Coordinates of N, CA and C in Angstrom, one line a residue:
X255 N 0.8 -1.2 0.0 CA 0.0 0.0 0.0 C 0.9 1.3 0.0
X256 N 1.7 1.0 0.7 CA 2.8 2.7 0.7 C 3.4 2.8 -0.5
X257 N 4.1 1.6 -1.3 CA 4.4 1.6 -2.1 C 3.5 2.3 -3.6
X258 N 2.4 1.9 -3.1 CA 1.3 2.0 -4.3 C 0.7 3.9 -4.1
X259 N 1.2 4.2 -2.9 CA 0.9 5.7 -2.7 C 2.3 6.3 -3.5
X260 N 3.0 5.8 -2.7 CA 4.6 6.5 -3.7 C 4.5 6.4 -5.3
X261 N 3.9 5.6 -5.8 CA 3.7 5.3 -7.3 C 3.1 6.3 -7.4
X262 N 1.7 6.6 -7.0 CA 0.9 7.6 -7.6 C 1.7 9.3 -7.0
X263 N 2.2 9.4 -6.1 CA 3.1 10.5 -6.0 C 3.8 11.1 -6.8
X264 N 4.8 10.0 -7.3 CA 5.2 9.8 -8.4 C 5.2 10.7 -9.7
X265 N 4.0 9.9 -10.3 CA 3.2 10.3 -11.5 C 2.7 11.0 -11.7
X266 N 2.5 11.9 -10.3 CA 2.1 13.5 -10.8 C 3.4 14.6 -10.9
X267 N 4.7 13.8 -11.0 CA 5.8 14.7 -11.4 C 6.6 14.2 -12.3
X268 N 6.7 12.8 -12.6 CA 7.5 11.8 -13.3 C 6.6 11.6 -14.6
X269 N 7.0 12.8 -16.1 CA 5.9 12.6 -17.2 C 6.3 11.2 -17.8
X270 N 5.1 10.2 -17.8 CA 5.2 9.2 -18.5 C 4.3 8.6 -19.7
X271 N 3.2 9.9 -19.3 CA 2.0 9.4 -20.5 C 2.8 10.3 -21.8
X272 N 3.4 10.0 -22.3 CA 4.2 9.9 -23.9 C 3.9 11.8 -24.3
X273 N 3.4 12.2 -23.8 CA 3.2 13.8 -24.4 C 4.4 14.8 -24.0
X274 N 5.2 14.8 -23.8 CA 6.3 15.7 -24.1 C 7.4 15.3 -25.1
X275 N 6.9 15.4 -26.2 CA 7.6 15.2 -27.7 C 7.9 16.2 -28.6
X276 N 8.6 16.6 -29.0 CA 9.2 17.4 -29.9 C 8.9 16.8 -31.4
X277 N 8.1 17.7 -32.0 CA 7.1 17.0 -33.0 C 6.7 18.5 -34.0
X278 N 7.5 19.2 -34.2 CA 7.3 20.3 -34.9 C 8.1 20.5 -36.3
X279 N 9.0 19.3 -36.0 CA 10.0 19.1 -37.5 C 9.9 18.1 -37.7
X280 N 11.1 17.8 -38.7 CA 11.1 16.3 -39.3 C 11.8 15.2 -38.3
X281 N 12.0 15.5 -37.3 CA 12.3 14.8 -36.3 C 11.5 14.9 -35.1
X282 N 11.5 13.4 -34.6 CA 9.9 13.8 -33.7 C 10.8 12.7 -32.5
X283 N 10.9 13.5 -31.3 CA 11.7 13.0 -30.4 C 11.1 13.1 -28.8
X284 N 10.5 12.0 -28.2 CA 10.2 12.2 -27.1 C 11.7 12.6 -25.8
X285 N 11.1 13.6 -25.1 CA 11.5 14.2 -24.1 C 11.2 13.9 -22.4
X286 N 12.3 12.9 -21.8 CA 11.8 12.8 -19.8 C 12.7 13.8 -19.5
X287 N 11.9 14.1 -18.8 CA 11.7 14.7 -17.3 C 12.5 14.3 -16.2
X288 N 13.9 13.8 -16.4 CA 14.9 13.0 -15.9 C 16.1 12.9 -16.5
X289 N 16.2 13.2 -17.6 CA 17.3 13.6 -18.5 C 17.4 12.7 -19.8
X290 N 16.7 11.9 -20.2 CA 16.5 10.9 -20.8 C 15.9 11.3 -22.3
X291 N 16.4 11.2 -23.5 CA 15.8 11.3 -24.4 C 15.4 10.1 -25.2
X292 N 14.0 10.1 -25.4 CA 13.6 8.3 -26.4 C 12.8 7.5 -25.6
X293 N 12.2 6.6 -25.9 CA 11.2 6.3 -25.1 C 11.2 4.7 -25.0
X294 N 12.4 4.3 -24.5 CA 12.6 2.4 -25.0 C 11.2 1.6 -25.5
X295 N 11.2 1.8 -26.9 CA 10.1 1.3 -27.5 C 10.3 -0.1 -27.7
X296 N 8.9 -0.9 -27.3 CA 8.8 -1.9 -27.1 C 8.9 -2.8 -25.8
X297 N 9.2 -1.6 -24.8 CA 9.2 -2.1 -23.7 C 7.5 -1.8 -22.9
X298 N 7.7 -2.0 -21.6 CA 6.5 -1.9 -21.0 C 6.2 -0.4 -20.4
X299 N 7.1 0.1 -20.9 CA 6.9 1.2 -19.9 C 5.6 2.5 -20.5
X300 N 4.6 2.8 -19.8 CA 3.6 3.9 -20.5 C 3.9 4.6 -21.6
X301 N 5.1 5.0 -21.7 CA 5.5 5.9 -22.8 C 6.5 5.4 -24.1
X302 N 6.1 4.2 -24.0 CA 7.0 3.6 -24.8 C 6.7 3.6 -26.0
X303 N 5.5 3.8 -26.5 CA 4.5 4.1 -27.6 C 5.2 5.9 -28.1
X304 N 6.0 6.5 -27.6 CA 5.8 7.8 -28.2 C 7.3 7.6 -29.3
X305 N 7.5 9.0 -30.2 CA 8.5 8.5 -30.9 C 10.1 8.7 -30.4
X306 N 10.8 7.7 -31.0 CA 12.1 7.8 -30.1 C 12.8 7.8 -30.9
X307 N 13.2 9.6 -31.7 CA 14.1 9.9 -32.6 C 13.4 8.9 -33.9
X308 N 12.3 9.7 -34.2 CA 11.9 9.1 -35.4 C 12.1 10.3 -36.6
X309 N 12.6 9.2 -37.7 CA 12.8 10.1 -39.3 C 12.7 9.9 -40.2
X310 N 12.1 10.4 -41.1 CA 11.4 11.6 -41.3 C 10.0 11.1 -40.3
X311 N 9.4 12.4 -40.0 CA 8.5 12.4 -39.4 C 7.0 11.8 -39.9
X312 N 6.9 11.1 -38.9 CA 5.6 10.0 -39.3 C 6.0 8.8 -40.3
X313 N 7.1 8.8 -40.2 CA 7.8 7.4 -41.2 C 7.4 6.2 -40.4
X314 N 7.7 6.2 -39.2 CA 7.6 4.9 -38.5 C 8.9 4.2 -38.3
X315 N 10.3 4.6 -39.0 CA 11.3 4.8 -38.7 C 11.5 5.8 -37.5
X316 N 12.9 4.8 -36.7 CA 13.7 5.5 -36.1 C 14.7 5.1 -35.9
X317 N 15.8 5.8 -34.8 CA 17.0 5.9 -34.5 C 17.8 5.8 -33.4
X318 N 16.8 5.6 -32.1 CA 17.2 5.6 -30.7 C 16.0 4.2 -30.1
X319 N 16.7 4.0 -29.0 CA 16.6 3.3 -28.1 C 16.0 4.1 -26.8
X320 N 17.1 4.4 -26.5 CA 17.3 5.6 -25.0 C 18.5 6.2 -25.4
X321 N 18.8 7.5 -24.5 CA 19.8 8.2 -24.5 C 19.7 8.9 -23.4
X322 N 21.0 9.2 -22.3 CA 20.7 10.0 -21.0 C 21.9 10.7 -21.0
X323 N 21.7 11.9 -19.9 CA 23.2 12.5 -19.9 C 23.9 11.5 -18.5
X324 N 24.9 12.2 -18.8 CA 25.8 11.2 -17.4 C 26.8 12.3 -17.6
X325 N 27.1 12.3 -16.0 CA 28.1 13.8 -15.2 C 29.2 13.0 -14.5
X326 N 30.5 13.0 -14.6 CA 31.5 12.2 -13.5 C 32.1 13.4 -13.3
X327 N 32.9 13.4 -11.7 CA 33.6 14.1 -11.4 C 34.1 13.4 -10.4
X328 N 35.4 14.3 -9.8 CA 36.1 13.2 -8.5 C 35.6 14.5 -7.1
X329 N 35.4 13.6 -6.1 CA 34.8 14.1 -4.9 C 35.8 13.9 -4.1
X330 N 36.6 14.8 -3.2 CA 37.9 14.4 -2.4 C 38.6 12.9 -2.9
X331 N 38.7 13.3 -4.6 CA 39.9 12.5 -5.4 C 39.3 11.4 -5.8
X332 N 38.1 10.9 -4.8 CA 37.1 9.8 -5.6 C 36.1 10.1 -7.0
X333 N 36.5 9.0 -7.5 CA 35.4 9.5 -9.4 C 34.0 8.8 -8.9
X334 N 33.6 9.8 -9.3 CA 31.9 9.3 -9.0 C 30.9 9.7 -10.1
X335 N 29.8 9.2 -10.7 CA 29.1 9.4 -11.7 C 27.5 9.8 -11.7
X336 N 27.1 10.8 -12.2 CA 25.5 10.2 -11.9 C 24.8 9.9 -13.5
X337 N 24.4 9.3 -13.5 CA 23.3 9.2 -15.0 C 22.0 9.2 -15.0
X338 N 21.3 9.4 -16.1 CA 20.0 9.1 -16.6 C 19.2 7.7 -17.3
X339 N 21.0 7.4 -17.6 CA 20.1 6.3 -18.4 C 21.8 5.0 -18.0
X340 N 21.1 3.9 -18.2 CA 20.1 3.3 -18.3 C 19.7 3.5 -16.4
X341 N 20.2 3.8 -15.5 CA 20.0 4.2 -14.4 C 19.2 5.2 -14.0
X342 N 18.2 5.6 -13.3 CA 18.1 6.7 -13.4 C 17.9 7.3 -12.4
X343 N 20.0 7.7 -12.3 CA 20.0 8.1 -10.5 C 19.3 10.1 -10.5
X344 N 19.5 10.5 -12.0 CA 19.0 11.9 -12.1 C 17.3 11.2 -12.2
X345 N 16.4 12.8 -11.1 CA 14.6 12.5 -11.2 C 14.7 14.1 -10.7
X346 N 13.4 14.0 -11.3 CA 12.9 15.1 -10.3 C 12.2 14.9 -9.1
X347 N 12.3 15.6 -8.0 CA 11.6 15.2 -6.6 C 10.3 15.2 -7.0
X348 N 9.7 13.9 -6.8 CA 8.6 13.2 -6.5 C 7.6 14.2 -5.2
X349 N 8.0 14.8 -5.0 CA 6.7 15.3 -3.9 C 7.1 17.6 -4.5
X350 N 7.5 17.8 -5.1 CA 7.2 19.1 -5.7 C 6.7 19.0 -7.7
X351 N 5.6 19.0 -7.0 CA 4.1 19.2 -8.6 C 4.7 20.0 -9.4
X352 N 5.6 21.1 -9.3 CA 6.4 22.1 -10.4 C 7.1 21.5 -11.1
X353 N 7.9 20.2 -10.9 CA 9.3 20.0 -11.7 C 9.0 19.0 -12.9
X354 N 7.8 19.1 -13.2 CA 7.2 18.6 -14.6 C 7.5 18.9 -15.6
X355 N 6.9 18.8 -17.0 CA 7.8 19.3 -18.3 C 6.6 20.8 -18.6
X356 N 7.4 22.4 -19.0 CA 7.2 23.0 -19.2 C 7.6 23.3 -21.1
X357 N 6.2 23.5 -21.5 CA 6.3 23.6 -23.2 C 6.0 25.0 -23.9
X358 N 6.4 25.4 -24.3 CA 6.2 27.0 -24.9 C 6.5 27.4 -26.5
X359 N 6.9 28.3 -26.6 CA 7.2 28.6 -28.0 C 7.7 30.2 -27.7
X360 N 8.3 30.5 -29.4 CA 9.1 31.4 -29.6 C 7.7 32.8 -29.6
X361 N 8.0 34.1 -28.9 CA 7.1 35.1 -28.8 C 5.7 34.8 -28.1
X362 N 5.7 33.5 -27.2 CA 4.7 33.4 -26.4 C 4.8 34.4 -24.8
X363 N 4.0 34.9 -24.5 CA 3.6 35.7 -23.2 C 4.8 35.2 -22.2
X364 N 6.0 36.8 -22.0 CA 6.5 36.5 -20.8 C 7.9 36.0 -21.9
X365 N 8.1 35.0 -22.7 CA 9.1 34.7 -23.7 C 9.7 35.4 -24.7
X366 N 9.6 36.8 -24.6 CA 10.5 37.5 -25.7 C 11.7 37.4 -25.8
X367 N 12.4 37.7 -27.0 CA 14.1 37.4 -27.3 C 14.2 38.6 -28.0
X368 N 12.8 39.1 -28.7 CA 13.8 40.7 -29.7 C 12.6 41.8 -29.0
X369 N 13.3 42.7 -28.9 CA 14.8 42.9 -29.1 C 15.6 43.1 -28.3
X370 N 16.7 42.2 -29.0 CA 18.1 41.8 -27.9 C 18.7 43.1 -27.2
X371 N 18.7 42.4 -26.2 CA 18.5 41.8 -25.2 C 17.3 42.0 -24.8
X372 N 16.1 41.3 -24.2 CA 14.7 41.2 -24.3 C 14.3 41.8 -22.7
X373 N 13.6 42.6 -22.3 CA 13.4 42.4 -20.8 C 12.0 42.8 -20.8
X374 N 10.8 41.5 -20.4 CA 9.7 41.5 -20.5 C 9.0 42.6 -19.6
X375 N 9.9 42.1 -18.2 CA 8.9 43.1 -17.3 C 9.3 44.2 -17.1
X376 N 10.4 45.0 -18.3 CA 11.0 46.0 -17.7 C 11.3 46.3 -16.1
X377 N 12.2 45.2 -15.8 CA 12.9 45.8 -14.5 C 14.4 45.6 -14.6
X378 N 15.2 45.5 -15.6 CA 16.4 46.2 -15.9 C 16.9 44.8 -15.9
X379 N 16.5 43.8 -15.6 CA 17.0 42.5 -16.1 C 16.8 41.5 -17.3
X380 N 17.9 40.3 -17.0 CA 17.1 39.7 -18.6 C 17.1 38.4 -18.6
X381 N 16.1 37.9 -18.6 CA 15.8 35.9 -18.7 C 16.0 35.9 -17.4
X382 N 15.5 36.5 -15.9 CA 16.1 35.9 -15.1 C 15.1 34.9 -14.2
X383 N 13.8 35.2 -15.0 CA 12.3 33.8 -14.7 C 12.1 33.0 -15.5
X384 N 13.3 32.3 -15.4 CA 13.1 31.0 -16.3 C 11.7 30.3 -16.0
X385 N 11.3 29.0 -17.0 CA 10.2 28.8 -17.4 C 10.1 27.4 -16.0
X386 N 9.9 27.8 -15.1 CA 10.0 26.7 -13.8 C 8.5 26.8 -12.3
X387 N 7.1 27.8 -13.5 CA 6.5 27.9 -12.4 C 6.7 28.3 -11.0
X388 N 7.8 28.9 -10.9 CA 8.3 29.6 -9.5 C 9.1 31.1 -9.8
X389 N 8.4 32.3 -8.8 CA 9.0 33.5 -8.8 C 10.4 33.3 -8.7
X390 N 10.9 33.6 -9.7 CA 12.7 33.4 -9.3 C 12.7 35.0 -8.9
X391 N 12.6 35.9 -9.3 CA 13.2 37.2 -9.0 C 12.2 38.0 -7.7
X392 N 11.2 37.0 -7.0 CA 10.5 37.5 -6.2 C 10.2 39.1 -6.6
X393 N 9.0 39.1 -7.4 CA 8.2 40.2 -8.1 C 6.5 40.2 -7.6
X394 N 6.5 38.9 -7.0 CA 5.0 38.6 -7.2 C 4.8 38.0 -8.5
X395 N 5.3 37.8 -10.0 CA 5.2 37.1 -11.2 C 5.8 35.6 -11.3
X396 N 5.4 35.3 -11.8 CA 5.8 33.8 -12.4 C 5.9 34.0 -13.6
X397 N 7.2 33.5 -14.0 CA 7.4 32.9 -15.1 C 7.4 34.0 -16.7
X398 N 7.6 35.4 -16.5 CA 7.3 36.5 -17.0 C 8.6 36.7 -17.8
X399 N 10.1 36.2 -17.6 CA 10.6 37.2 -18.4 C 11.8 35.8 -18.8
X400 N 11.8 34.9 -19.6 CA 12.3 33.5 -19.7 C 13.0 33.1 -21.1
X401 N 12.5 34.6 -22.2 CA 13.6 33.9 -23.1 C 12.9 32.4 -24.4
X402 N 12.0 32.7 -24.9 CA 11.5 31.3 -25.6 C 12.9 31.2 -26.4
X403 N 13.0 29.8 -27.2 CA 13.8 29.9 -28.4 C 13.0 28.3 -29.0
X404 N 13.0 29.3 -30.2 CA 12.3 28.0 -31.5 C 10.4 28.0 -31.7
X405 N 10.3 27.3 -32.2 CA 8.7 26.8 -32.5 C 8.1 26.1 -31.4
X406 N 9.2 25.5 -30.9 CA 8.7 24.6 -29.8 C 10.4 24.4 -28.9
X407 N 9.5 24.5 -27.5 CA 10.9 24.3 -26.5 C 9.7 24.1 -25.1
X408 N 11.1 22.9 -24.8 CA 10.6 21.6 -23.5 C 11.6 22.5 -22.4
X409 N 11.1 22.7 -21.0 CA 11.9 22.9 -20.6 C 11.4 22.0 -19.1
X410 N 12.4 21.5 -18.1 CA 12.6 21.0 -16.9 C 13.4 20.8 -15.9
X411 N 13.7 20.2 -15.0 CA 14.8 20.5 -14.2 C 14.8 19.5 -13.3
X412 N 16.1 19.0 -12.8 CA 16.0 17.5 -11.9 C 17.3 17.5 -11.1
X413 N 17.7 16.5 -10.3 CA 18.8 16.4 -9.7 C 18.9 15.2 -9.1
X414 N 19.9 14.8 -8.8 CA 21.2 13.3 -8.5 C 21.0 13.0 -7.3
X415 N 20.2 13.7 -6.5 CA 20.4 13.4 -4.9 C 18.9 13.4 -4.1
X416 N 17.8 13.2 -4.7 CA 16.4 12.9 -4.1 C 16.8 11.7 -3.1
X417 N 16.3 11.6 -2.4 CA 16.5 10.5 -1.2 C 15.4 9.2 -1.7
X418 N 14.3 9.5 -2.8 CA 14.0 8.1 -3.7 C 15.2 7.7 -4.5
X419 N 16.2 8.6 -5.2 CA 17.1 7.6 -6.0 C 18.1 7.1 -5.3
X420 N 18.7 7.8 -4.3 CA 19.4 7.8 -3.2 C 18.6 6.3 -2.5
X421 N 18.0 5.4 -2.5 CA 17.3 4.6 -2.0 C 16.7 3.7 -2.9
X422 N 16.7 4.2 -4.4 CA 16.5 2.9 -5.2 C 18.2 2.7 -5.7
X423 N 19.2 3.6 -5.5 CA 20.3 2.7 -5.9 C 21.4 3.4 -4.6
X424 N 21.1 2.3 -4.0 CA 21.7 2.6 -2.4 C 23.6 2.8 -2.8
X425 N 24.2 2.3 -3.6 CA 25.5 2.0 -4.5 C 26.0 4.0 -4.7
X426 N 24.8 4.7 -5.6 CA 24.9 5.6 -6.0 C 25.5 6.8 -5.0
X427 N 26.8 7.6 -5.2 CA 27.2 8.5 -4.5 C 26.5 10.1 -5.6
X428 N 26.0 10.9 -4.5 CA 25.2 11.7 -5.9 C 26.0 13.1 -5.3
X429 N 26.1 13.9 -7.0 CA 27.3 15.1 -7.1 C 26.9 16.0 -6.6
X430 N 25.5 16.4 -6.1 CA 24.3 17.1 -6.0 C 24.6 17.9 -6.6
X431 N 23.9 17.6 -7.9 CA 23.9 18.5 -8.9 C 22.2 19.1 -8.9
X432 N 22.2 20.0 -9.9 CA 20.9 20.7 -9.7 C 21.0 20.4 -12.4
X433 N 20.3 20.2 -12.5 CA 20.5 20.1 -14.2 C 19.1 21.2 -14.3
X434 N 19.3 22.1 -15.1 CA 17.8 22.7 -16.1 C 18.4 22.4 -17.5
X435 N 17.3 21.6 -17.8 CA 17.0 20.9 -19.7 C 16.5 21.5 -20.0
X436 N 16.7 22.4 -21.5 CA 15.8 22.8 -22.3 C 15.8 21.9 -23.7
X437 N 15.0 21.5 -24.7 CA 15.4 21.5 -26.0 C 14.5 22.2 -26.5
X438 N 14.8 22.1 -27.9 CA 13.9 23.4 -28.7 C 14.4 22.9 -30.0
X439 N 12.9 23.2 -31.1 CA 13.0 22.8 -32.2 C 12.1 23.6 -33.0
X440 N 12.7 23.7 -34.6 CA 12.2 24.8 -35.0 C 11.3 23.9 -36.4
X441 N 10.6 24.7 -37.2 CA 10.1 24.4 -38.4 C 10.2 24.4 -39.5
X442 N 11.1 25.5 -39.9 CA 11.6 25.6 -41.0 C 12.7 24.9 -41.6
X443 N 12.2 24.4 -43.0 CA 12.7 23.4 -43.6 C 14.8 23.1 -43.3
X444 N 15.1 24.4 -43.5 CA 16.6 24.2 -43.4 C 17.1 24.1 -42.1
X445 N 16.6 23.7 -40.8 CA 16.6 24.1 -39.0 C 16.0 22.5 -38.6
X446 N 14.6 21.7 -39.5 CA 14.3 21.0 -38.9 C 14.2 19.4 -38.9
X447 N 15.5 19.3 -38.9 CA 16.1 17.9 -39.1 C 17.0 17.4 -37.5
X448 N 16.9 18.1 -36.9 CA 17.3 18.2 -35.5 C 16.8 18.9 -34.3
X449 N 17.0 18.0 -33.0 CA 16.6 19.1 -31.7 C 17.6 19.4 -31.2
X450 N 17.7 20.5 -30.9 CA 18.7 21.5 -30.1 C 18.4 21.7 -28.2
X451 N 19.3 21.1 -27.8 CA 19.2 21.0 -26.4 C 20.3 21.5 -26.0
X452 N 19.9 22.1 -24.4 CA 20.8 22.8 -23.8 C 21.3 22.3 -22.0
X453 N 21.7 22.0 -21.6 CA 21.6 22.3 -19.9 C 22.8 23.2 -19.2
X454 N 22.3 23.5 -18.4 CA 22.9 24.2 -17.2 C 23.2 23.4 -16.3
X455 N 23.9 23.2 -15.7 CA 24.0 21.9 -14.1 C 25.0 22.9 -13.1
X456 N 24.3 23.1 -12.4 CA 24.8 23.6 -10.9 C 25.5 22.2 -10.1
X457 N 26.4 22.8 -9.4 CA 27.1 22.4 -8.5 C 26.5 22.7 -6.9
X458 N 25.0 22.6 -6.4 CA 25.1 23.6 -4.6 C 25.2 22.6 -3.7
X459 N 25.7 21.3 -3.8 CA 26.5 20.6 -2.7 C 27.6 21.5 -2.1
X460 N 28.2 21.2 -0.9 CA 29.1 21.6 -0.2 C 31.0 21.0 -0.5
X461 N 30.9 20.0 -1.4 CA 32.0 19.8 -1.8 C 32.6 19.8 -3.6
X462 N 33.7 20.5 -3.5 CA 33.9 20.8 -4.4 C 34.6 19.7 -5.8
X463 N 34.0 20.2 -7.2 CA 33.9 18.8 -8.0 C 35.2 19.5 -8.7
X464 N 36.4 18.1 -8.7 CA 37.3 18.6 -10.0 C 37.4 17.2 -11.4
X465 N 37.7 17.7 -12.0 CA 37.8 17.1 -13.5 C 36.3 16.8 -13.7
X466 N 35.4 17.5 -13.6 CA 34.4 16.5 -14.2 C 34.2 17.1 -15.8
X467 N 33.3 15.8 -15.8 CA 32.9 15.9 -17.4 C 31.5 15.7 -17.5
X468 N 31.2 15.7 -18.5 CA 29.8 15.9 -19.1 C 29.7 15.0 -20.0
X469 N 29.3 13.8 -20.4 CA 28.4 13.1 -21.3 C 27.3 12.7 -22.0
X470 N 26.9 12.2 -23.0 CA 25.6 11.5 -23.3 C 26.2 10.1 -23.9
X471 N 25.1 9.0 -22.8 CA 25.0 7.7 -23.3 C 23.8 7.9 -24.4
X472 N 23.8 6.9 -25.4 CA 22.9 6.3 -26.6 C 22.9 5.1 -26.7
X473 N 21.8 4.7 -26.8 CA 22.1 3.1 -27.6 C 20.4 3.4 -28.6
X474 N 21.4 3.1 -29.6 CA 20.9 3.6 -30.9 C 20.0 2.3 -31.3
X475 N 18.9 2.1 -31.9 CA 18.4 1.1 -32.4 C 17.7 1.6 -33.7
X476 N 18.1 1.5 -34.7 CA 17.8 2.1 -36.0 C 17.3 1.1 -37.2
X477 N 15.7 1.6 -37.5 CA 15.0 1.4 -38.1 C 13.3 0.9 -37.9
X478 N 12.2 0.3 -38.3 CA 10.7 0.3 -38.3 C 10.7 -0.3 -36.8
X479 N 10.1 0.1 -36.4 CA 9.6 -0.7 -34.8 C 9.5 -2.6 -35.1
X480 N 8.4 -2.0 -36.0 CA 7.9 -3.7 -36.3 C 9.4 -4.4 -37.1
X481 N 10.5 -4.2 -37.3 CA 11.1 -5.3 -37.3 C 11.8 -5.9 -36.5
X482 N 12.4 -7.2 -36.7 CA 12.9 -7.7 -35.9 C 14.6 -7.2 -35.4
X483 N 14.5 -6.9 -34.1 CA 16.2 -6.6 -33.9 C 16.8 -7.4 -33.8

């Protein structure tokens, strides 16, 4: 029963019904909320039905499996890693309703870019309420002055140290990182053959990270769903 409460806790933060897809070009690429791009098709998971780096769009071809980022760095000289995939020690905290997937577009309300440098609410700043459902600049506004880019842009945010992943992989030492994901994808014929993704990853743990690096894992599986791999 507790278990089955934590599930549904879960699921009001953790997007799994297949709707955060990038589907505005010729590439149509589902987007988690965990760092994860692709939607391991064929498996059991809710969202496995959406497309995972499919091309050209509505082919029924694709190109991915799964794909996650993965961060290593040495912690007082120890290397330690966190990933998304196939692990997925990066989540968003399960008990804050905000860290869901945020979708927008280019010149929507609060998202201006021109002209450069853009400052919606006129208060002498610029992008500094990113799109995260929370007053960053304490104004009383939400979400007002953030910067869209493209036809379509996913934005979210997660981190390595929830005390659920911290507890589903007891092994895992986490960098406490803080990640904000954006991707963005445009329409126009010569722009939309790819998604363009960005992140930010904060360091606000208390110990300091040297050498780290930044990665993306893939495991590519390329071609019709329906055939045989």
């Amino acid at each position: 029963y507790e278990w089955a409460k934590k599930m549904k806790q879960m699921e009001k933060v953790w997007v799994w019904d297949g709707s955060p897809v990038m589907n505005v070009g010729n590439l149509q690429m589902h987007v988690c909320n965990w760092g994860c791009f692709g939607s391991f098709p064929g498996s059991t998971l809710p969202f496995s039905e959406a497309p995972s780096a499919q091309w050209p769009a509505n082919s029924g071809v694709e190109y991915l499996y799964i794909a996650g980022l993965w961060v290593g760095a040495k912690v007082n000289g120890v290397p330690v890693v966190s990933t998304a995939a196939y692990e997925a020690e990066f989540e968003p905290d399960p008990y804050d309703e905000l860290q869901k997937v945020y979708r927008t577009f280019e010149g929507a309300q609060g998202g201006a870019r021109f002209p450069s440098p853009a400052d919606d609410d006129n208060d002498g700043l610029i992008d500094e309420d990113w799109l995260n459902g929370v007053d960053d600049d304490g104004d009383g506004k939400i979400d007002e002055d953030f910067a869209a880019i493209g036809k379509e842009m996913l934005v979210c945010w997660f981190t390595d140290d929830t005390p659920a992943s911290i507890q589903r992989y007891p092994e895992h030492t986490p960098l406490h990182l803080k990640v904000r994901q954006e991707s963005y994808q445009w329409e126009e014929e010569k722009f939309y053959n790819f998604v363009g993704v960005e992140y930010k990853i904060t360091n606000y743990g208390k110990e300091s990270l040297e050498d780290v690096y930044i990665g993306f894992f893939a495991d590519g599986d390329a071609g019709p769903r329906t055939r045989d791999q």
